[in-house]
XYZ file of C-alpha atoms in Angstrom:
446
model
C 137.018 40.421 30.926
C 139.971 40.585 33.339
C 142.086 37.412 33.610
C 144.694 37.029 36.360
C 147.103 34.165 36.944
C 147.865 33.336 40.560
C 148.380 30.715 43.274
C 145.914 29.960 46.074
C 147.578 30.800 49.404
C 144.707 30.439 51.884
C 140.946 30.049 52.358
C 138.195 32.440 53.369
C 135.962 31.500 56.312
C 133.454 30.069 53.811
C 135.998 27.905 51.991
C 136.804 30.008 48.938
C 140.406 30.043 47.760
C 142.417 33.260 48.132
C 144.812 34.597 45.499
C 146.851 37.727 46.298
C 147.410 40.023 43.279
C 149.262 43.293 43.822
C 148.083 43.250 47.426
C 144.434 42.638 46.485
C 142.822 39.438 47.844
C 140.809 37.610 45.192
C 138.230 35.048 46.372
C 137.724 32.045 44.096
C 135.170 29.233 44.519
C 136.594 25.724 44.141
C 140.286 26.719 44.272
C 142.427 24.913 46.836
C 145.654 25.853 48.605
C 148.715 25.433 46.378
C 146.767 25.408 43.130
C 147.791 27.726 40.290
C 145.102 29.031 37.948
C 143.895 31.649 35.532
C 140.874 33.303 37.127
C 138.350 35.718 35.665
C 137.318 38.658 37.847
C 133.508 38.746 38.164
C 133.212 41.409 40.882
C 135.732 43.929 42.163
C 135.970 46.492 44.926
C 138.934 48.478 46.192
C 139.650 46.035 49.046
C 138.824 42.641 47.442
C 137.633 40.901 44.296
C 135.654 37.769 43.405
C 136.642 35.515 40.513
C 135.926 32.182 38.861
C 138.381 29.581 37.594
C 139.120 29.711 33.867
C 142.061 27.296 33.685
C 143.913 25.184 36.271
C 147.673 24.716 35.841
C 148.742 23.074 39.074
C 146.430 20.805 41.090
C 146.402 20.234 44.829
C 147.309 16.722 46.007
C 144.006 16.883 47.907
C 141.845 17.523 44.814
C 139.556 14.608 43.936
C 136.820 14.028 41.355
C 133.514 15.155 42.915
C 130.660 12.664 42.797
C 128.176 15.375 41.847
C 128.468 16.842 38.350
C 126.971 20.191 39.418
C 128.727 20.556 42.775
C 130.582 23.656 41.577
C 127.545 25.294 39.966
C 125.238 24.550 42.899
C 127.609 25.781 45.593
C 125.894 23.763 48.319
C 128.803 21.319 48.459
C 131.749 23.625 47.874
C 134.231 21.009 49.146
C 133.179 17.911 47.178
C 136.379 18.166 45.123
C 138.519 18.300 48.293
C 139.597 15.016 49.926
C 137.787 14.424 53.232
C 140.906 14.560 55.503
C 141.728 17.963 53.991
C 138.154 19.138 54.678
C 138.557 18.198 58.343
C 141.934 19.935 58.535
C 140.382 23.122 57.111
C 137.590 23.033 59.699
C 139.982 22.539 62.608
C 142.054 25.502 61.443
C 138.896 27.565 60.904
C 137.819 27.048 64.522
C 141.331 27.564 65.908
C 141.934 30.794 63.980
C 138.499 32.223 64.831
C 139.132 31.656 68.544
C 142.628 33.160 68.361
C 141.943 36.133 66.074
C 138.408 37.081 67.149
C 138.307 35.804 70.720
C 141.899 36.189 71.874
C 141.785 32.540 72.990
C 144.922 30.508 72.318
C 143.988 26.887 73.031
C 144.786 23.566 71.372
C 141.673 22.597 69.415
C 140.901 18.873 69.180
C 140.899 17.142 65.799
C 137.512 17.363 64.100
C 135.324 14.305 64.681
C 134.422 13.252 61.139
C 132.178 10.634 59.537
C 133.072 7.147 58.313
C 130.924 7.791 55.223
C 130.540 11.545 54.560
C 127.767 11.217 51.942
C 123.947 10.876 51.922
C 123.719 12.004 55.540
C 121.030 14.713 55.532
C 117.567 13.727 56.772
C 116.047 16.946 55.437
C 115.753 18.028 51.794
C 114.112 21.256 50.725
C 114.121 22.233 47.075
C 112.533 25.128 45.195
C 110.656 24.280 42.014
C 110.644 26.183 38.743
C 111.135 25.870 35.003
C 114.219 25.837 32.798
C 114.541 27.704 29.479
C 112.780 24.829 27.700
C 109.831 25.206 30.119
C 110.614 21.859 31.761
C 109.707 21.451 35.434
C 112.875 21.382 37.563
C 113.859 21.171 41.219
C 117.245 21.864 42.761
C 119.135 24.437 44.772
C 119.740 28.125 44.287
C 123.068 29.074 42.783
C 125.172 30.987 45.326
C 123.996 34.612 45.786
C 121.111 34.188 43.335
C 117.632 32.772 42.887
C 118.617 30.812 39.789
C 117.752 27.136 40.323
C 120.510 24.652 39.505
C 118.619 21.448 38.523
C 119.526 18.484 40.743
C 118.529 14.868 40.106
C 120.650 13.265 42.850
C 122.123 15.195 45.756
C 125.031 13.313 47.315
C 124.562 14.709 50.806
C 120.786 14.145 51.040
C 119.094 10.906 52.105
C 119.195 8.611 49.064
C 115.421 8.102 49.205
C 114.716 11.808 48.613
C 115.751 11.863 44.935
C 113.222 9.220 43.884
C 110.452 10.879 45.868
C 111.169 14.292 44.359
C 111.076 12.813 40.854
C 107.687 11.167 41.496
C 106.196 14.321 43.012
C 107.218 16.333 39.934
C 105.635 13.674 37.711
C 102.432 13.854 39.782
C 102.430 17.637 39.302
C 102.750 17.202 35.519
C 100.023 14.536 35.402
C 97.633 16.786 37.313
C 98.688 20.038 35.606
C 99.828 21.650 38.848
C 102.310 24.430 38.105
C 105.402 25.451 40.028
C 105.384 28.943 41.539
C 106.957 31.747 39.503
C 108.557 34.342 41.803
C 108.572 37.092 39.193
C 105.036 36.657 37.872
C 103.676 35.426 41.228
C 101.741 32.716 39.453
C 101.671 28.945 39.962
C 101.155 26.819 43.048
C 104.072 24.719 44.388
C 106.945 26.838 45.750
C 109.094 24.224 47.497
C 109.027 20.529 48.338
C 110.382 19.587 51.753
C 111.217 15.951 52.540
C 112.115 14.710 56.026
C 113.257 11.135 56.620
C 113.572 9.049 59.782
C 116.891 7.328 60.420
C 115.463 4.787 62.871
C 112.013 4.090 61.402
C 110.541 3.606 57.925
C 108.812 6.965 58.084
C 109.027 9.829 55.594
C 107.257 13.190 55.531
C 106.757 15.247 52.379
C 105.660 18.873 52.619
C 104.245 20.774 49.639
C 104.797 24.502 50.188
C 102.047 26.205 48.196
C 101.168 29.759 47.196
C 97.484 29.233 48.053
C 95.451 27.402 50.662
C 93.111 25.715 48.200
C 93.865 25.132 44.546
C 92.238 23.132 41.710
C 93.493 19.559 41.544
C 94.766 19.320 45.122
C 92.782 16.141 45.820
C 93.986 14.459 42.630
C 97.583 15.519 43.308
C 97.377 14.045 46.814
C 95.999 10.791 45.422
C 98.719 10.597 42.755
C 101.513 11.161 45.273
C 100.055 8.596 47.654
C 99.907 5.983 44.894
C 103.344 6.774 43.455
C 105.140 7.091 46.812
C 103.889 4.498 49.321
C 107.068 5.169 51.318
C 105.696 8.615 52.254
C 103.877 8.055 55.553
C 102.513 11.581 55.852
C 101.895 14.384 53.347
C 101.502 17.964 54.554
C 100.531 21.150 52.744
C 102.196 24.305 54.068
C 100.729 27.601 52.866
C 103.099 30.497 52.230
C 101.525 33.403 50.335
C 104.156 35.975 51.337
C 106.790 37.491 49.074
C 109.675 36.286 51.217
C 112.803 34.151 51.320
C 111.367 32.264 54.297
C 110.360 28.844 53.015
C 107.550 27.816 55.377
C 104.371 29.712 56.150
C 102.308 29.582 59.346
C 99.241 27.586 58.223
C 99.274 23.866 57.372
C 96.879 21.175 56.196
C 97.570 17.483 56.769
C 96.697 15.810 53.460
C 97.201 12.302 54.853
C 99.027 10.534 57.670
C 99.806 11.815 61.186
C 101.376 15.118 60.138
C 104.706 14.161 61.722
C 107.315 11.404 61.707
C 109.369 9.939 64.533
C 113.071 9.262 64.955
C 115.311 7.895 67.693
C 118.358 9.533 69.249
C 120.192 8.112 72.254
C 117.380 5.587 72.676
C 114.785 8.368 72.927
C 111.899 8.868 70.488
C 111.280 12.307 68.983
C 108.311 13.658 67.056
C 109.405 15.650 64.000
C 106.936 18.013 62.349
C 107.517 20.159 59.277
C 108.716 23.073 61.420
C 110.589 21.131 64.094
C 114.268 21.866 64.473
C 116.049 18.515 64.477
C 119.711 17.941 63.627
C 119.921 17.131 59.907
C 122.738 14.598 60.370
C 121.406 11.897 62.736
C 124.671 9.907 62.798
C 126.767 12.899 63.869
C 124.017 14.227 66.142
C 124.682 11.221 68.395
C 128.377 12.126 68.407
C 127.664 15.818 69.073
C 125.323 15.197 71.989
C 127.547 12.452 73.427
C 130.370 14.964 73.655
C 128.144 17.692 75.110
C 126.873 15.377 77.857
C 130.409 14.114 78.488
C 131.574 17.711 78.986
C 128.645 18.412 81.344
C 130.038 15.589 83.542
C 126.716 14.911 85.258
C 126.701 12.801 88.418
C 122.932 12.669 89.008
C 122.429 15.499 91.499
C 122.748 18.543 89.214
C 120.183 21.120 88.136
C 120.784 21.716 84.416
C 119.601 24.634 82.304
C 119.307 23.897 78.573
C 119.017 27.279 76.843
C 117.735 27.439 73.262
C 116.448 23.898 73.841
C 114.434 23.580 70.625
C 112.355 20.387 70.666
C 114.151 19.251 73.820
C 116.796 16.953 72.356
C 119.664 17.862 74.700
C 117.294 18.352 77.661
C 115.865 14.846 77.396
C 119.255 13.201 76.854
C 120.725 15.090 79.850
C 117.733 14.108 82.014
C 119.074 10.535 82.224
C 122.059 11.745 84.260
C 120.770 14.897 86.001
C 118.500 15.537 88.947
C 116.423 18.050 86.991
C 116.626 19.809 83.614
C 115.033 23.141 82.711
C 114.609 23.631 78.951
C 113.978 27.159 77.667
C 113.115 28.228 74.117
C 111.286 31.315 72.817
C 109.559 29.430 69.948
C 106.276 28.134 71.393
C 105.799 25.448 68.710
C 109.195 23.975 69.592
C 108.282 23.867 73.287
C 104.986 22.166 72.422
C 107.023 19.504 70.593
C 109.465 19.250 73.514
C 106.628 18.612 75.989
C 105.218 15.915 73.689
C 108.659 14.336 73.397
C 109.013 14.208 77.181
C 105.614 12.477 77.451
C 106.448 9.997 74.682
C 109.616 8.989 76.539
C 107.959 9.102 80.001
C 110.537 11.553 81.332
C 109.360 13.507 84.362
C 112.449 15.374 85.594
C 112.379 17.962 82.789
C 110.409 21.217 82.684
C 110.050 23.216 79.474
C 109.385 26.957 79.251
C 108.382 29.023 76.212
C 110.204 32.188 77.199
C 113.092 34.494 76.340
C 116.169 32.856 77.858
C 117.617 36.077 79.312
C 114.327 36.891 81.068
C 114.152 33.330 82.371
C 117.664 33.508 83.851
C 116.843 36.866 85.489
C 113.880 35.175 87.196
C 116.101 32.293 88.301
C 118.611 34.741 89.811
C 115.809 36.635 91.580
C 114.465 33.379 93.042
C 117.994 32.440 94.184
C 117.683 28.978 92.628
C 121.061 27.378 92.019
C 121.931 26.131 88.533
C 124.917 23.763 88.357
C 125.323 23.321 84.605
C 124.228 25.449 81.656
C 124.174 24.024 78.111
C 123.539 26.374 75.191
C 122.936 25.584 71.534
C 122.056 28.984 70.028
C 121.337 29.885 66.387
C 124.143 31.038 64.080
C 124.066 34.611 65.430
C 125.253 33.308 68.813
C 124.419 34.690 72.249
C 123.153 38.153 73.166
C 125.483 40.163 75.389
C 122.628 40.533 77.887
C 122.354 36.725 78.062
C 126.102 36.390 78.662
C 125.949 38.987 81.458
C 123.072 37.054 83.017
C 125.100 33.832 82.891
C 128.023 35.565 84.622
C 125.623 36.693 87.381
C 124.073 33.209 87.636
C 127.538 31.619 88.062
C 126.931 27.989 87.048
C 130.106 25.978 87.672
C 130.037 24.344 84.240
C 129.080 25.934 80.923
C 128.828 23.881 77.721
C 128.547 25.833 74.467
C 127.394 24.033 71.306
C 128.049 26.358 68.357
C 127.335 26.240 64.638
C 129.367 29.362 63.770
C 133.026 29.789 64.874
C 133.067 33.589 64.501
C 130.143 34.240 66.857
C 131.451 31.518 69.179
C 134.793 33.349 69.417
C 133.061 36.667 70.092
C 130.950 35.141 72.865
C 133.846 33.276 74.493
C 135.786 36.543 74.694
C 132.964 38.024 76.802
C 132.486 34.860 78.854
C 136.220 34.741 79.636
C 135.669 37.504 82.193
C 134.326 34.804 84.508
C 135.005 31.492 82.734
C 138.042 29.570 81.578
C 137.904 27.667 78.287
C 139.050 24.106 79.013
C 138.260 22.037 75.915
C 137.265 22.696 72.295
C 136.032 19.873 70.045
C 134.755 20.456 66.496
C 132.291 17.930 65.037
C 131.704 17.599 61.294
C 127.931 17.734 61.000
C 128.037 18.926 57.372
C 130.622 17.046 55.253
C 131.351 18.455 51.775
C 130.573 21.982 53.049
C 132.580 24.605 54.945
C 130.265 24.514 57.993
C 131.410 23.059 61.311
C 129.861 22.574 64.760
C 131.974 23.105 67.866
C 131.528 22.040 71.481
C 133.316 24.073 74.150
C 133.687 23.284 77.843
C 134.071 26.225 80.232
C 134.608 26.235 84.003
C 133.833 29.077 86.377
C 137.100 30.730 87.419
């Protein structure tokens, strides 16, 4: 056991404190800048080490008492002990430094747009199920870098309704002798429970992710959940028999209800299925999309391309101010949802395409169709270089980049800067109590 005393001088990109000891950076969960502590080394390599706090001597003025008793053990809310203004300051610096160090872009980043109440904001809860050492049924979140479940009764960033529902579902499992899945033995039935809630309507979806299509007691379990949780408007069984970290499988059975819920965003109604991508923070989603549409500066005569459009959220919001919107997404199920969402809202100036975005842009260039504005909201890995080269050939006047990962954003902006100038950068706090941050960037063709 190696104990080192040191002072936190900085943060890693994922919010861990950094202590320098004889030139070696030591990464420590839950340690904040200016704090002095004894830390125990748990993992060491020649260029860095990882440690845990053993004793705190000097506390940061920004340290607060976290609401959640297992925030440190769980790791999902690594910043719950850090005052909210300090969280926002960290995220602004994270974006600014990523752009400067990785992208070579020196620009004044706006203050992060935060929440009035940064708790209980997530409309999506997904928890693995298992057993503790006393063989009691538990649900929670995986400890960082492990598959050990940290039991959670109340999660302070999830919708408040989810905790009660999860408790009742576990009781229904006990009453009907339905076992949780055991990863090691590959026995049991229920792997995860996924709960999605509507912000605008009294609608809740629960999804039971099971290790088998049919299992003894399924009908009784369904009946028990329906009786215990009248607030659940639809119950879905998702079947995942694979040995994988991916939570959802391909096949589903609707046990009762419509199989989806609905929510409203910018006055538009959206269908949300178990697999639909939909922003998990509905309050900040309004803020995020407001800023994206503001940056697009639509006057009503533009042709807009929404790349990585998902279920069509940005496309449909932009359609109110554009002449036409083209939404492109490679996931067919998402495009199916997007088409349904357009019909629900009676929007006719949007076309959706289930296609690779780079191939789609190549076809647009070949057809010589002009695109005025491109909006992208890619996954964490960012944009492919081939896509960026296609954008540079397409030459839209305005490019709006919605990013969920500052490092890949910086990398992509460096490539885009061959033809585009970065004009504005605004981070939005979609995930309070965590180190994650969304960023909206406005670029103009040079």
